[in-house]
Amino acid sequence: MRRTVTKKGRKTVEVVYLTTSDRDADTATLTAWVRGHWEIENKLHWVRDVTYQEDKSLVRTGNAPRLMASLRSLAISLLRWTATLTSPPPTATMPATPSGR
């Protein structure tokens, strides 16, 4: 799989190799799998690392790492859920001037 990456205004082409046991997987299927993986990475793992600095966590023994990851995920889910409850609904475009003037 080839992808174009732009860093500091410079474009480069990267070749990415995928391993799968599905011999019938076509390019579209493989692309969907990769995008699905990165969607999860960007929506959850990145947030957990940036917000909770999970990569710097010193919790490393027993079930504690799994428990802390679950608690962090729960906190993120609750914050997202409450944001959807309290966010105002989308409104129509407001006129440039108030009506009646």
mmCIF file of C-alpha atoms in Angstrom:
data_model
loop_
_atom_site.group_PDB
_atom_site.id
_atom_site.type_symbol
_atom_site.label_atom_id
_atom_site.label_comp_id
_atom_site.label_asym_id
_atom_site.label_seq_id
_atom_site.Cartn_x
_atom_site.Cartn_y
_atom_site.Cartn_z
ATOM 1 C CA MET A 1 0.000 0.000 0.000
ATOM 2 C CA ARG A 2 1.385 3.423 -0.880
ATOM 3 C CA ARG A 3 0.563 6.646 0.888
ATOM 4 C CA THR A 4 1.713 10.199 0.410
ATOM 5 C CA VAL A 5 2.858 12.055 3.503
ATOM 6 C CA THR A 6 3.520 15.795 3.695
ATOM 7 C CA LYS A 7 5.895 16.988 6.417
ATOM 8 C CA LYS A 8 7.100 20.579 6.583
ATOM 9 C CA GLY A 9 5.795 21.191 3.065
ATOM 10 C CA ARG A 10 7.731 18.263 1.618
ATOM 11 C CA LYS A 11 5.872 15.318 0.089
ATOM 12 C CA THR A 12 7.173 11.793 0.391
ATOM 13 C CA VAL A 13 5.702 8.472 -0.642
ATOM 14 C CA GLU A 14 5.720 5.690 1.926
ATOM 15 C CA VAL A 15 5.214 2.024 1.207
ATOM 16 C CA VAL A 16 3.277 0.241 3.931
ATOM 17 C CA TYR A 17 3.176 -3.534 4.121
ATOM 18 C CA LEU A 18 0.183 -5.327 5.604
ATOM 19 C CA THR A 19 -0.047 -8.905 6.782
ATOM 20 C CA THR A 20 -3.351 -10.735 6.640
ATOM 21 C CA SER A 21 -4.571 -14.290 6.438
ATOM 22 C CA ASP A 22 -7.452 -13.253 4.142
ATOM 23 C CA ARG A 23 -6.184 -14.141 0.677
ATOM 24 C CA ASP A 24 -9.326 -12.748 -0.947
ATOM 25 C CA ALA A 25 -9.011 -9.256 0.557
ATOM 26 C CA ASP A 26 -8.936 -6.633 -2.165
ATOM 27 C CA THR A 27 -7.378 -3.182 -1.989
ATOM 28 C CA ALA A 28 -10.610 -1.513 -0.863
ATOM 29 C CA THR A 29 -10.998 -3.973 2.015
ATOM 30 C CA LEU A 30 -7.401 -3.541 3.148
ATOM 31 C CA THR A 31 -7.740 0.241 2.962
ATOM 32 C CA ALA A 32 -10.907 0.082 5.073
ATOM 33 C CA TRP A 33 -9.107 -2.030 7.686
ATOM 34 C CA VAL A 34 -6.208 0.425 7.874
ATOM 35 C CA ARG A 35 -8.508 3.440 8.121
ATOM 36 C CA GLY A 36 -10.566 1.689 10.788
ATOM 37 C CA HIS A 37 -7.412 1.040 12.799
ATOM 38 C CA TRP A 38 -6.277 4.662 12.582
ATOM 39 C CA GLU A 39 -9.769 5.913 13.400
ATOM 40 C CA ILE A 40 -9.599 4.020 16.693
ATOM 41 C CA GLU A 41 -6.042 5.192 17.271
ATOM 42 C CA ASN A 42 -6.960 8.831 16.705
ATOM 43 C CA LYS A 43 -10.246 8.794 18.618
ATOM 44 C CA LEU A 44 -9.230 6.866 21.704
ATOM 45 C CA HIS A 45 -5.576 5.984 22.146
ATOM 46 C CA TRP A 46 -4.274 9.413 21.181
ATOM 47 C CA VAL A 47 -6.769 11.088 23.518
ATOM 48 C CA ARG A 48 -5.817 8.759 26.367
ATOM 49 C CA ASP A 49 -2.142 9.458 25.832
ATOM 50 C CA VAL A 50 -2.416 13.244 25.454
ATOM 51 C CA THR A 51 -5.087 13.861 28.088
ATOM 52 C CA TYR A 52 -4.044 11.317 30.692
ATOM 53 C CA GLN A 53 -0.388 10.894 29.608
ATOM 54 C CA GLU A 54 -0.939 7.164 29.566
ATOM 55 C CA ASP A 55 2.471 6.414 28.049
ATOM 56 C CA LYS A 56 4.123 8.001 31.102
ATOM 57 C CA SER A 57 2.048 6.000 33.573
ATOM 58 C CA LEU A 58 4.036 4.063 36.169
ATOM 59 C CA VAL A 59 1.163 1.611 36.739
ATOM 60 C CA ARG A 60 2.656 -1.584 35.311
ATOM 61 C CA THR A 61 1.934 -4.610 37.485
ATOM 62 C CA GLY A 62 -0.919 -7.054 37.840
ATOM 63 C CA ASN A 63 -4.342 -5.984 36.616
ATOM 64 C CA ALA A 64 -3.735 -2.304 37.409
ATOM 65 C CA PRO A 65 -2.747 -1.236 33.844
ATOM 66 C CA ARG A 66 -5.888 -2.794 32.355
ATOM 67 C CA LEU A 67 -8.061 -1.313 35.109
ATOM 68 C CA MET A 68 -6.581 2.181 34.655
ATOM 69 C CA ALA A 69 -7.010 1.978 30.863
ATOM 70 C CA SER A 70 -10.654 0.978 31.374
ATOM 71 C CA LEU A 71 -11.231 3.854 33.800
ATOM 72 C CA ARG A 72 -9.634 6.327 31.398
ATOM 73 C CA SER A 73 -11.794 5.039 28.546
ATOM 74 C CA LEU A 74 -14.887 5.297 30.746
ATOM 75 C CA ALA A 75 -14.019 8.897 31.655
ATOM 76 C CA ILE A 76 -13.540 9.815 27.986
ATOM 77 C CA SER A 77 -16.843 8.155 27.053
ATOM 78 C CA LEU A 78 -18.713 9.936 29.837
ATOM 79 C CA LEU A 79 -17.225 13.299 28.857
ATOM 80 C CA ARG A 80 -18.181 12.760 25.227
ATOM 81 C CA TRP A 81 -21.660 11.579 26.206
ATOM 82 C CA THR A 82 -22.340 14.555 28.476
ATOM 83 C CA ALA A 83 -21.017 16.917 25.803
ATOM 84 C CA THR A 84 -23.630 15.604 23.381
ATOM 85 C CA LEU A 85 -26.356 16.070 25.998
ATOM 86 C CA THR A 86 -25.400 19.652 26.823
ATOM 87 C CA SER A 87 -24.409 20.867 23.365
ATOM 88 C CA PRO A 88 -27.035 23.039 21.716
ATOM 89 C CA PRO A 89 -28.658 21.562 18.632
ATOM 90 C CA PRO A 90 -27.441 22.845 15.275
ATOM 91 C CA THR A 91 -29.350 25.940 14.208
ATOM 92 C CA ALA A 92 -30.143 27.471 10.874
ATOM 93 C CA THR A 93 -27.861 30.179 9.574
ATOM 94 C CA MET A 94 -28.538 33.448 11.355
ATOM 95 C CA PRO A 95 -29.420 36.443 9.162
ATOM 96 C CA ALA A 96 -26.765 39.150 8.848
ATOM 97 C CA THR A 97 -29.114 41.730 10.378
ATOM 98 C CA PRO A 98 -31.923 41.189 12.861
ATOM 99 C CA SER A 99 -35.368 41.105 11.296
ATOM 100 C CA GLY A 100 -37.433 44.255 11.573
ATOM 101 C CA ARG A 101 -34.560 46.656 10.978
#
